[in-house]
Amino acid sequence: MSSPSRLFARHALLPQGWRRDVLLEWDAAGDLMQLKEGAAPPAGVEVAQYVLPGMVNLHSHAFQRALGGMTEKAGDDIHHAPDSFWTWRELMYRFARQITPGQMEAIAAQLFAECLRHGYTAVCEFHYILRDAAGALYARPAQTAERVLQAARISGIGMTMLPVLYSHAGFGEQPLKAEQARFRSDANDVLRIIEALAPLRGGQVEVGFAPHSLRAASVTQIRQVLDALPAGRPVHIHIAEQQGEVRQCLDVSGRRPVQYLYEQLDVDARWCLVHATHVQPGEVAQMAASGVVAGLCPTTEANLGDGLFPLAEFIAAGGRFGIGSDSHVSQSPVEELRWLEYGQRLQRQQRNVAVTPAERHVGDCLWQSALQGGAQAAGRKLGALAPGCRADLLVLDDAHVNLCGVAIEDVLGSVLFCGNDNLVRDVLCGGQWQVRGGRHVAQDAIAAAYKRTLAQLRAL
Ligand code: ZN
């Protein structure tokens, strides 16, 4: 058996907080072994100043990376028909109709390399382009999911693949529109894809399930998949992103989406409720009590004009949350967490909102909470520098002026709230160094394939 790989951290962020002089070891499978605190650096072992666990990106639609910056022009009538989520979605559909599985892989690899460079070491892919351009299932039903998983392998990021159940265009089982033909799936399609992906599960890969939303999947269909889903697999759903979605749900069911979900299904800690943006106090309490993860995507929710989640109330109720980059207008956990906090400050006209009595440093509270929530949502052993967890860690650039002479309790405050330089220098993911000196190890080849793909798509 090969000897473990090691790294010595002058300061390491453990679950209980920053600790000095920690020797980290991981095995050939990419799992952390024992951690020794208060050790001296053994000869020949690399020494890092600041080491923290890599962040989990709990919500991604990878292909949308290629739309970045292309949907930022208002329509003709800016006074009477302001742009909204729904007009953005029309553009996204037009783009989604054209992409081939190979192009999907190239876009996803670029995205995942960028995510790694900025400190994400795991991603949950909410994957809904399942059919070909004509709306037929591929000969290999999991083909597009396999290509996104291949992109995860090329980049080295860990992945929870979530095949999406998507049958209806709106509440009341409205038929899909022509532009949604590539997304169409029923419970049997999704179960076939989940089964086809089973051999790919392993240290770096988990497979879960995602009913797209209560708009696009009926409760009967969701139950059908849940009944056949192996135990312990994560379940993600878009729940209450837009006011219009809440109104439509009320019209059809007499219930708000979160209320309706809890009335109809057994919602527990396997669930991640993505974009629980429009929720009332009773729903906040119910979510917190049931142990679900609230999947928050602040930069996308801002970009799409969704609204603000009641984070302070949710934290006070003991709720769990994580972050996702969703449409990928940002690939940085710093930007997600910063905007998560700033949205609350602007709304409440207060400072330092994301805190608890036990953790009054906003940066530490946000990073640790998003790690725990993200790990739960990913359904993988992640989110902590602890034995048995994946060896997913970040080494910060201690030579950067922002970290020069900073007290240890202000390190994450400096990372999250000071300037725009990326302070992530090296990234270890599943025991492999994927980023060194701020560069992804396969950055040039991945970017070249991405540029070729964008040239093809923009020429269409
Ligand atoms: Zn989404």
Tab-separated table of N, CA, C and O in Angstrom, residues 12 76 82 106 156 171 242 246 281 307 318 324 332 344 353 389 439 453:
chain	number	residue	atom	x	y	z
A	12	ALA	N	-5.307	25.792	10.383
A	12	ALA	CA	-6.291	25.012	9.631
A	12	ALA	C	-7.677	25.252	10.226
A	12	ALA	O	-7.840	25.281	11.453
A	76	ASP	N	-37.556	45.998	-25.739
A	76	ASP	CA	-37.872	47.264	-26.419
A	76	ASP	C	-38.634	48.244	-25.520
A	76	ASP	O	-38.389	49.439	-25.541
A	82	PRO	N	-41.025	45.498	-18.230
A	82	PRO	CA	-39.672	45.293	-17.704
A	82	PRO	C	-39.242	43.838	-17.852
A	82	PRO	O	-40.080	42.938	-17.806
A	106	ALA	N	-17.647	20.366	-22.853
A	106	ALA	CA	-16.617	21.409	-22.917
A	106	ALA	C	-16.993	22.613	-22.049
A	106	ALA	O	-16.134	23.191	-21.359
A	156	GLY	N	-11.521	17.497	-12.297
A	156	GLY	CA	-11.155	16.968	-10.981
A	156	GLY	C	-12.110	17.335	-9.867
A	156	GLY	O	-11.871	17.011	-8.708
A	171	PHE	N	-48.166	24.661	-13.347
A	171	PHE	CA	-49.071	24.019	-12.381
A	171	PHE	C	-50.322	23.507	-13.094
A	171	PHE	O	-50.759	24.074	-14.090
A	242	GLN	N	-40.071	32.579	-7.605
A	242	GLN	CA	-40.716	33.789	-8.110
A	242	GLN	C	-42.081	33.968	-7.452
A	242	GLN	O	-42.777	32.992	-7.187
A	246	VAL	N	-45.510	31.333	-6.746
A	246	VAL	CA	-46.303	31.188	-5.518
A	246	VAL	C	-47.781	31.424	-5.831
A	246	VAL	O	-48.655	30.656	-5.391
A	281	PRO	N	-43.252	33.179	7.609
A	281	PRO	CA	-42.663	32.673	8.866
A	281	PRO	C	-42.995	31.212	9.174
A	281	PRO	O	-42.112	30.461	9.609
A	307	GLY	N	-35.583	37.967	-5.590
A	307	GLY	CA	-35.975	38.455	-4.262
A	307	GLY	C	-34.969	37.968	-3.232
A	307	GLY	O	-33.938	37.393	-3.585
A	318	GLY	N	-32.587	27.861	13.545
A	318	GLY	CA	-31.714	26.686	13.475
A	318	GLY	C	-31.656	26.059	12.097
A	318	GLY	O	-31.254	24.898	11.950
A	324	GLY	N	-25.149	28.017	-4.007
A	324	GLY	CA	-24.926	27.479	-5.341
A	324	GLY	C	-24.747	28.604	-6.335
A	324	GLY	O	-25.261	29.705	-6.121
A	332	SER	N	-17.603	32.127	-8.002
A	332	SER	CA	-16.828	32.295	-6.775
A	332	SER	C	-17.708	32.188	-5.533
A	332	SER	O	-18.695	32.914	-5.405
A	344	GLN	N	-28.994	40.919	2.933
A	344	GLN	CA	-29.651	41.035	4.240
A	344	GLN	C	-29.384	42.403	4.859
A	344	GLN	O	-30.277	43.030	5.439
A	353	VAL	N	-25.217	40.317	9.877
A	353	VAL	CA	-26.500	39.618	10.046
A	353	VAL	C	-26.301	38.110	10.219
A	353	VAL	O	-26.921	37.489	11.086
A	389	CYS	N	-13.637	12.317	5.848
A	389	CYS	CA	-14.161	13.240	4.829
A	389	CYS	C	-13.229	13.258	3.631
A	389	CYS	O	-12.045	12.925	3.728
A	439	ARG	N	-3.563	28.532	-10.731
A	439	ARG	CA	-3.910	28.004	-12.064
A	439	ARG	C	-4.398	26.566	-11.961
A	439	ARG	O	-3.787	25.740	-11.257
A	453	THR	N	-15.957	25.653	-28.609
A	453	THR	CA	-17.392	25.397	-28.453
A	453	THR	C	-18.204	26.685	-28.559
A	453	THR	O	-19.232	26.730	-29.231
